[in-house]
Coordinates of C-alpha atoms and ligand atoms in Angstrom, one line a residue:
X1 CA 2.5 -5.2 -28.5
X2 CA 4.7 -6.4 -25.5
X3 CA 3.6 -5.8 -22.1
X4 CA 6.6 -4.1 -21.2
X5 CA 5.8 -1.3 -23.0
X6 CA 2.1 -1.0 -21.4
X7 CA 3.5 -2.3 -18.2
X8 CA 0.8 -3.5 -15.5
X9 CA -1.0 -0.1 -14.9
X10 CA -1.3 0.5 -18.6
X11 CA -2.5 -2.8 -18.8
X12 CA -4.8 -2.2 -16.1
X13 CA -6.3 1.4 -18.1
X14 CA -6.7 -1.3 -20.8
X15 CA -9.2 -3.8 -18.9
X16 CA -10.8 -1.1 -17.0
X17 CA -12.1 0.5 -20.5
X18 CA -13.1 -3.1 -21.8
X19 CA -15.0 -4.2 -18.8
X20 CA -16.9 -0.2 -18.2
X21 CA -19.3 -1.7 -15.6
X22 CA -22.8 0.0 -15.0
X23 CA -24.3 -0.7 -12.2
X24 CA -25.9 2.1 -10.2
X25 CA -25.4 0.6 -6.7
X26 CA -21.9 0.1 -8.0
X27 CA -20.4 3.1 -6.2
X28 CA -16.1 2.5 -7.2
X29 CA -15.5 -0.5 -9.6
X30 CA -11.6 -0.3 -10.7
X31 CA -9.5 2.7 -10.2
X32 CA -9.1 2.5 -6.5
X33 CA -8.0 0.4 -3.5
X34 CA -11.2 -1.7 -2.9
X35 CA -14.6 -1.8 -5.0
X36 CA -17.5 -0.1 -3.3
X37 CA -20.9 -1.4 -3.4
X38 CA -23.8 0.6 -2.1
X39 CA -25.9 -1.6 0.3
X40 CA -28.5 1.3 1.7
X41 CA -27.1 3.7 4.4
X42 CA -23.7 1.1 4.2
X43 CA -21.5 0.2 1.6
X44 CA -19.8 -3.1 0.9
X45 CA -16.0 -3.1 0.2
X46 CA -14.2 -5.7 -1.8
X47 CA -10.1 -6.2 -2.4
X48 CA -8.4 -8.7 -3.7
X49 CA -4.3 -9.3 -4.1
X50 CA -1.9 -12.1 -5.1
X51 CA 1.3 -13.4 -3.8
X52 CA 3.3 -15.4 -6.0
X53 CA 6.7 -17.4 -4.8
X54 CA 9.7 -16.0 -6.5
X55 CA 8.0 -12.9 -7.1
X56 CA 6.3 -11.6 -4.3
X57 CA 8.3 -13.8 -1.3
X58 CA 10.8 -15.6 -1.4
X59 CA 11.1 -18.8 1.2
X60 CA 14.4 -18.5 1.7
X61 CA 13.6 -15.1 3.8
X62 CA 9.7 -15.7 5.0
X63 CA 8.5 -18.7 7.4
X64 CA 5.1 -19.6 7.0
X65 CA 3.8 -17.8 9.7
X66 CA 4.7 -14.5 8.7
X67 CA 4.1 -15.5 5.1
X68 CA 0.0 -16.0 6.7
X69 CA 0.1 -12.7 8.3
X70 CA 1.3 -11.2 5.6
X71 CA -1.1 -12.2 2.8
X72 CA -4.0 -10.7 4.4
X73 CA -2.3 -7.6 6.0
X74 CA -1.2 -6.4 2.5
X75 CA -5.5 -6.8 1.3
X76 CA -6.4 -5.3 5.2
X77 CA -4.0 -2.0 3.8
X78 CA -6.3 -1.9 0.9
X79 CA -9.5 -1.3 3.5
X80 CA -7.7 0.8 5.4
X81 CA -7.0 3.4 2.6
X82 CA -10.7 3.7 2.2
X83 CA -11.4 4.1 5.8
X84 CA -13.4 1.0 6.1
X85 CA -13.7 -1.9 8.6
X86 CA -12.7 -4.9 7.6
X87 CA -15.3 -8.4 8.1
X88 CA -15.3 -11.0 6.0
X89 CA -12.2 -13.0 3.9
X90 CA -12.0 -16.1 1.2
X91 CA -8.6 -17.4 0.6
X92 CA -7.4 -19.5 -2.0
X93 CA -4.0 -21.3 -2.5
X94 CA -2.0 -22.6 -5.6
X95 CA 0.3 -25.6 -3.6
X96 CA 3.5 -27.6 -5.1
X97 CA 2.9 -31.6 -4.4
X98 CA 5.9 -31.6 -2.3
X99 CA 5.6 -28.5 0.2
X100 CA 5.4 -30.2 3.5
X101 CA 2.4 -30.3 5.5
X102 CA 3.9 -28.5 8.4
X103 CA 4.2 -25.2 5.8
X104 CA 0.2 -25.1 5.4
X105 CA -0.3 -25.6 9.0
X106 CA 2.0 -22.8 10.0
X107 CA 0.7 -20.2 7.6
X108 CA -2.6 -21.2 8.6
X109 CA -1.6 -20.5 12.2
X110 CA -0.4 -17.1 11.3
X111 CA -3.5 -16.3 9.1
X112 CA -5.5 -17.3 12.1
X113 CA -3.5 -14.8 14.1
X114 CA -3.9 -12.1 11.8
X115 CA -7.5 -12.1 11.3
X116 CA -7.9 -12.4 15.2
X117 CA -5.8 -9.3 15.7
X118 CA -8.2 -7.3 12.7
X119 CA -11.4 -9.0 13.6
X120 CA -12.0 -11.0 10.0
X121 CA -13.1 -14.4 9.8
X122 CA -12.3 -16.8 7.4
X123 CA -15.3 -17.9 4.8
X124 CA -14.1 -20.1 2.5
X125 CA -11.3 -20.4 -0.8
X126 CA -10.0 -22.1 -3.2
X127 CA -7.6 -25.3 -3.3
X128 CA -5.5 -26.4 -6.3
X129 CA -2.2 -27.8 -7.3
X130 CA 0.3 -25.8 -8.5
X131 CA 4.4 -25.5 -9.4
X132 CA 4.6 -22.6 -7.1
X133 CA 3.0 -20.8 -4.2
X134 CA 0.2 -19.1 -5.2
X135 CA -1.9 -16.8 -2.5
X136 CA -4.8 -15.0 -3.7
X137 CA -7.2 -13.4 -1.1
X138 CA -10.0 -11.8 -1.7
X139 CA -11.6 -9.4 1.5
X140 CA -14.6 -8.0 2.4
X141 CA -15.7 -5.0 4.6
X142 CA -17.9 -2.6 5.1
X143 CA -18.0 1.4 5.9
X144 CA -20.5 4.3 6.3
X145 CA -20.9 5.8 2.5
X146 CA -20.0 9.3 3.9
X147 CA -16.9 8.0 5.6
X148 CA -15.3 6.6 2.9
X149 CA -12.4 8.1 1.4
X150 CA -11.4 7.4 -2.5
X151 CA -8.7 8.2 -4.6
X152 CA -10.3 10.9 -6.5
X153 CA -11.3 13.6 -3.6
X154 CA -7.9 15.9 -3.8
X155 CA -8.4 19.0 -4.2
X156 CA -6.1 21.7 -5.7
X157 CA -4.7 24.0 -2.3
X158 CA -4.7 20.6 -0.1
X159 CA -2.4 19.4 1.7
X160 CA -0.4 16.0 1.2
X161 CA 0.4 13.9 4.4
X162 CA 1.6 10.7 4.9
X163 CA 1.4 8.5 8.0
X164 CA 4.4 6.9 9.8
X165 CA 7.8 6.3 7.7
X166 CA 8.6 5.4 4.7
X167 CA 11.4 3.3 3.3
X168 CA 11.9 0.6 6.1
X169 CA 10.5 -2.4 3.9
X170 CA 12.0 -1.4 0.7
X171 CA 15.5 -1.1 2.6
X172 CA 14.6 -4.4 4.9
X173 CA 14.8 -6.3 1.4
X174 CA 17.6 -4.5 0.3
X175 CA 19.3 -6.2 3.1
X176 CA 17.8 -9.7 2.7
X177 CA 18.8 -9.6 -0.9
X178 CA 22.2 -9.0 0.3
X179 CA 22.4 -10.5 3.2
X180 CA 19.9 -12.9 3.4
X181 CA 18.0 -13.6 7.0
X182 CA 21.8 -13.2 8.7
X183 CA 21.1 -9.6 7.3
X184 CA 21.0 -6.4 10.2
X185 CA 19.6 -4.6 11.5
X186 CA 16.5 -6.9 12.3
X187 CA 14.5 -4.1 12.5
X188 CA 14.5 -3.0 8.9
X189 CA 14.7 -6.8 7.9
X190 CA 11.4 -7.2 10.0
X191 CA 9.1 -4.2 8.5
X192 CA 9.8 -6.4 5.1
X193 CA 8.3 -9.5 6.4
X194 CA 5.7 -8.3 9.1
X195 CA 3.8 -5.0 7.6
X196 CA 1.5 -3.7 9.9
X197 CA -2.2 -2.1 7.7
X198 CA -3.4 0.9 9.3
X199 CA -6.5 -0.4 10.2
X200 CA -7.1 2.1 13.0
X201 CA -6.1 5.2 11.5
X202 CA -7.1 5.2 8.1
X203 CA -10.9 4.6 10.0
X204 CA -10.0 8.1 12.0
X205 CA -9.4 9.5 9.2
X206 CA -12.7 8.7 7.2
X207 CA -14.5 9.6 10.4
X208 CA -13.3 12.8 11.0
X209 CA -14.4 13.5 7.8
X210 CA -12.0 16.8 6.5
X211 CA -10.0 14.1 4.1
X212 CA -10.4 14.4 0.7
X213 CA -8.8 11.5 -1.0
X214 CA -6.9 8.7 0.5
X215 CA -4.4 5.7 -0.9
X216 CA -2.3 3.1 0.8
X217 CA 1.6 3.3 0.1
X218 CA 2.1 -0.5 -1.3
X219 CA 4.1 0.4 -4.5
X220 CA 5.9 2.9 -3.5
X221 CA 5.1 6.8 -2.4
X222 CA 5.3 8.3 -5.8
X223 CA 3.7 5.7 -8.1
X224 CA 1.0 5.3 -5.5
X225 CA 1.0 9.5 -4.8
X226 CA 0.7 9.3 -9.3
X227 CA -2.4 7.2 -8.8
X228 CA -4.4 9.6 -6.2
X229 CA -3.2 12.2 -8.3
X230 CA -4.6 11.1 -11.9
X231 CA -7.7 9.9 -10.5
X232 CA -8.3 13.2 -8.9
X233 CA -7.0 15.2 -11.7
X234 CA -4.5 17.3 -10.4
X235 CA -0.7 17.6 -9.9
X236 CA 1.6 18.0 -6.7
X237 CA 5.0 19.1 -5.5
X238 CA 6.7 17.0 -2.5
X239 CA 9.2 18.5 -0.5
X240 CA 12.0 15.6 -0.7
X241 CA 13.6 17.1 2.8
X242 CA 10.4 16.7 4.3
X243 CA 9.7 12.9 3.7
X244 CA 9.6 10.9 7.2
X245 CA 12.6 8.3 7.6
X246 CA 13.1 6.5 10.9
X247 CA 16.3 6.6 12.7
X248 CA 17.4 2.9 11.5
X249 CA 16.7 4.4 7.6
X250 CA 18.7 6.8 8.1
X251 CA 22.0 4.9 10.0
X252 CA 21.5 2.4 7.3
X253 CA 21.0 3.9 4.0
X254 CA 24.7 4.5 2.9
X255 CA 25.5 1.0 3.3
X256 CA 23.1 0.2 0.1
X257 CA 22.3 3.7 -1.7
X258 CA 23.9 6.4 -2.1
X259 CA 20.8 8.7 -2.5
X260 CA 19.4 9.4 1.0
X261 CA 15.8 9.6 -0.6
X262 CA 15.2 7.2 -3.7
X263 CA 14.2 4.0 -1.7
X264 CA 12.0 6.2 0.5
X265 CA 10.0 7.8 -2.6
X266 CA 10.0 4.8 -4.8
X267 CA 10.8 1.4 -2.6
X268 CA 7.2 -0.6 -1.9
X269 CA 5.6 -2.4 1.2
X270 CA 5.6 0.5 4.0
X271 CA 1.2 0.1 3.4
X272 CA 1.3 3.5 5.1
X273 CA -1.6 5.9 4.3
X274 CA -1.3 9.1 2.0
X275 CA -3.8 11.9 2.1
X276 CA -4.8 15.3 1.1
X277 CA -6.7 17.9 3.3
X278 CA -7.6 21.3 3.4
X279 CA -4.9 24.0 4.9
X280 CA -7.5 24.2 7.4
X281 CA -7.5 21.4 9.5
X282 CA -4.0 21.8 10.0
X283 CA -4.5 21.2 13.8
X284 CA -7.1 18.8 13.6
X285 CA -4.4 16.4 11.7
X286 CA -1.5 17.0 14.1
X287 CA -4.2 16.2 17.0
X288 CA -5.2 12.7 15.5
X289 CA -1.4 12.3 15.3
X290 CA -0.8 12.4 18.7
X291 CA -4.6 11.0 20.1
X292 CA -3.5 8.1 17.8
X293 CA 0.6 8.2 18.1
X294 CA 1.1 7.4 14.9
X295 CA 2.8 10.5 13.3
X296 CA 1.5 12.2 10.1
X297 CA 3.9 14.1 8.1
X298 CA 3.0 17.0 5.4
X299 CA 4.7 16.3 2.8
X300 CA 3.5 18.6 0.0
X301 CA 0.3 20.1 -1.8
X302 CA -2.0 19.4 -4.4
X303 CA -1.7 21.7 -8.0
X304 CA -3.5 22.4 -11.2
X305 CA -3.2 19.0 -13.3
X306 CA -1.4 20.9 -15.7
X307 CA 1.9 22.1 -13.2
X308 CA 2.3 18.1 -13.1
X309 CA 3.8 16.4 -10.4
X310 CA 7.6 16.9 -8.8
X311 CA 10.0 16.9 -6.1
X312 CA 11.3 19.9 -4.5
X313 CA 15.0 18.9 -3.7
X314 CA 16.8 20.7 -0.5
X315 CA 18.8 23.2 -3.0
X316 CA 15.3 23.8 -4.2
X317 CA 15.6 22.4 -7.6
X318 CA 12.5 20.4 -9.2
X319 CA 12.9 17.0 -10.1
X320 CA 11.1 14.3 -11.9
X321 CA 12.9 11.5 -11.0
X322 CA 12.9 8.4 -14.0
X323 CA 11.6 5.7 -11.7
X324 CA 8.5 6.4 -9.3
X325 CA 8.2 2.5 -7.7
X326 CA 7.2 -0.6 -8.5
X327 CA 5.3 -1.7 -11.7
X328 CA 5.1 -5.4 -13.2
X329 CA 6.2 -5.9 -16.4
X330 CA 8.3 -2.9 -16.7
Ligands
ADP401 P1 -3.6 -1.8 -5.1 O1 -2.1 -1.6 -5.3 O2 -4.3 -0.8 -4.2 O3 -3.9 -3.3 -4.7 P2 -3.8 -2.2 -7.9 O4 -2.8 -1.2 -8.5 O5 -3.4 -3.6 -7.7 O6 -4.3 -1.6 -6.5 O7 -5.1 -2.1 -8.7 C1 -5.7 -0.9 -9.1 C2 -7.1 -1.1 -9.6 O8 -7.1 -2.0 -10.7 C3 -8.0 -1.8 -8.5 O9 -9.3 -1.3 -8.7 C4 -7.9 -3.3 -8.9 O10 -9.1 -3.9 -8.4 C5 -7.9 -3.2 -10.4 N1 -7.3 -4.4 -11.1 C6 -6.0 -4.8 -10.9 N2 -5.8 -5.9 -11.7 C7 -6.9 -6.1 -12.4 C8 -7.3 -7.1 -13.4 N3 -6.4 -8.0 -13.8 N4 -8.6 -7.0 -13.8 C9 -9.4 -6.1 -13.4 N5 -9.1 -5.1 -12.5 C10 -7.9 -5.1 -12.0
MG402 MG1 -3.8 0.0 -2.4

């Protein structure tokens, strides 16, 4: 069998029911953003991601520094979708012979800035030789067991929100693909390159406690939406007029789509948050929106498994649409 026909989250299934783990202080092993570990009234998280040159980033478009800030803000989203505080972080780096010295120096300098801004510290890695850049880090944190927020809480009757909006990064490479760093407006160009993990809010959010499932938006919306949904076992309708685009989406989008809405529901990289609720905290939600002035948009509600999962287009009509986001292999 090819693994194009699995693709990486069938892959993924695969390895998860090879390696069942059994552990009884192991709270989450795969299945969600970060593994959770039960260590008495606290529980350890752990995430790990890869960047891979040519894949991943491209040097042509990403200095070092970013590149550093980067790497761990895309593992910090991972925390953040739990509700969980971020501590600890071990890096380790795949380097071609001829990359200059200035490169690791300046992605070390944005690393360093990063983990000041979140509060992690650096604990150690890995060093190795390699054809292309390879970035793997692998983060620790920790949260209040009550707090935290998994994939698998939605219930049928909740609400679906989602924080900030989506589409900038997915459009921002659009451009650089086209345009390369010459490419306007910065703006969009810039969400690609700098991602910003809601660190802050996806904490608020697991402290407040009326959330009942929560997932960073890294793949894009719907993929990432399917994920929450399968592990919690029920379906969903999103309302396609209501998904949140920023003005500089929306002046920009005609230039490289012509559908308003299919880099928004399927384009990676915003690392917002998506979450269900009850109807009743209605008020509570639009409060932390503007205590923490981030906004939070509702964006649909959770079904039976069995009504599956669409979009509700303007006219009304339900669509599936082919693609959902990104998925290696496929
Ligand atoms: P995210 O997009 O939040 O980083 P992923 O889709 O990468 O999550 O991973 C989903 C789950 O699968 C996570 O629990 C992750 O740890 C696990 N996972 C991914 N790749 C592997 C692998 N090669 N072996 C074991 N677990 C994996
Ligand atoms: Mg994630």
């Amino acid at each position: 069998m090819d693994l194009r026909e699995i693709g990486e989250f069938g892959l993924i299934a695969r390895i998860r029911k090879w390696m069942a783990a059994s552990d009884p202080y192991l709270i989450q092993g795969i299945g969600d953003d970060v593994a959770v570990i039960e260590m008495g009234s606290k529980a350890l998280l752990v995430t790990t991601d890869i960047l891979i040159e040519g894949i991943h980033f491209d040097r042509a478009w990403i200095d070092p520094y970013r590149l550093g800030k980067k790497s761990l803000f895309v593992n910090l989203s991972d925390i953040a979708a739990m509700g969980g505080t971020p501590k600890y972080f071990l890096i380790s780096l795949g380097i071609p012979k001829n990359l200059p010295f200035s490169f690791v120096s300046l992605f070390y300098r944005g690393l360093k800035d990063g983990a000041k801004k979140f509060q992690v510290d650096l604990i150690g890695g890995d060093t190795s030789l390699s054809k292309k850049i390879v970035i793997n880090i692998c983060l620790l944190g920790e949260g209040k067991k009550q707090n935290l927020l998994f994939r698998k809480g939605a219930r049928v009757g909740d609400d679906l929100y989602v924080s900030g909006t989506l589409g900038n990064a997915a459009l921002g490479l659009k451009i650089l693909q086209k345009k390369g760093l010459r490419g306007r407006p910065k703006g969009l160009v810039e969400k690609h390159l700098s991602p910003s993990p809601r660190i802050q809010l996806g904490k608020a959010i697991g402290k407040h406690r009326w959330a009942t499932a929560m997932i960073d938006v890294s793949d894009g919306l719907l993929i990432d939406a399917k994920h929450l949904l399968e592990e919690s076992k029920v379906g969903a309708r999103i309302w396609e007029d209501r998904i949140p685009l920023s003005g500089l989406y929306r002046k920009w989008i005609h230039s490289y789509s012509k559908d308003h809405y299919q880099l928004a529901l399927s384009g990676g990289e915003d690392y917002e948050l998506l979450f269900t609720a009850p109807i009743q905290t209605r008020g509570k939600i639009s409060a932390l929106a503007r205590s923490s002035k981030i906004s939070i948009t509702r964006i649909g509600e959770i079904l039976p498994q069995k009504e599956g999962f669409y979009i509700i287009k303007k006219d009304g009509k339900e669509y599936f649409p082919p693609r959902l986001g990104f998925e290696h292999f496929k």
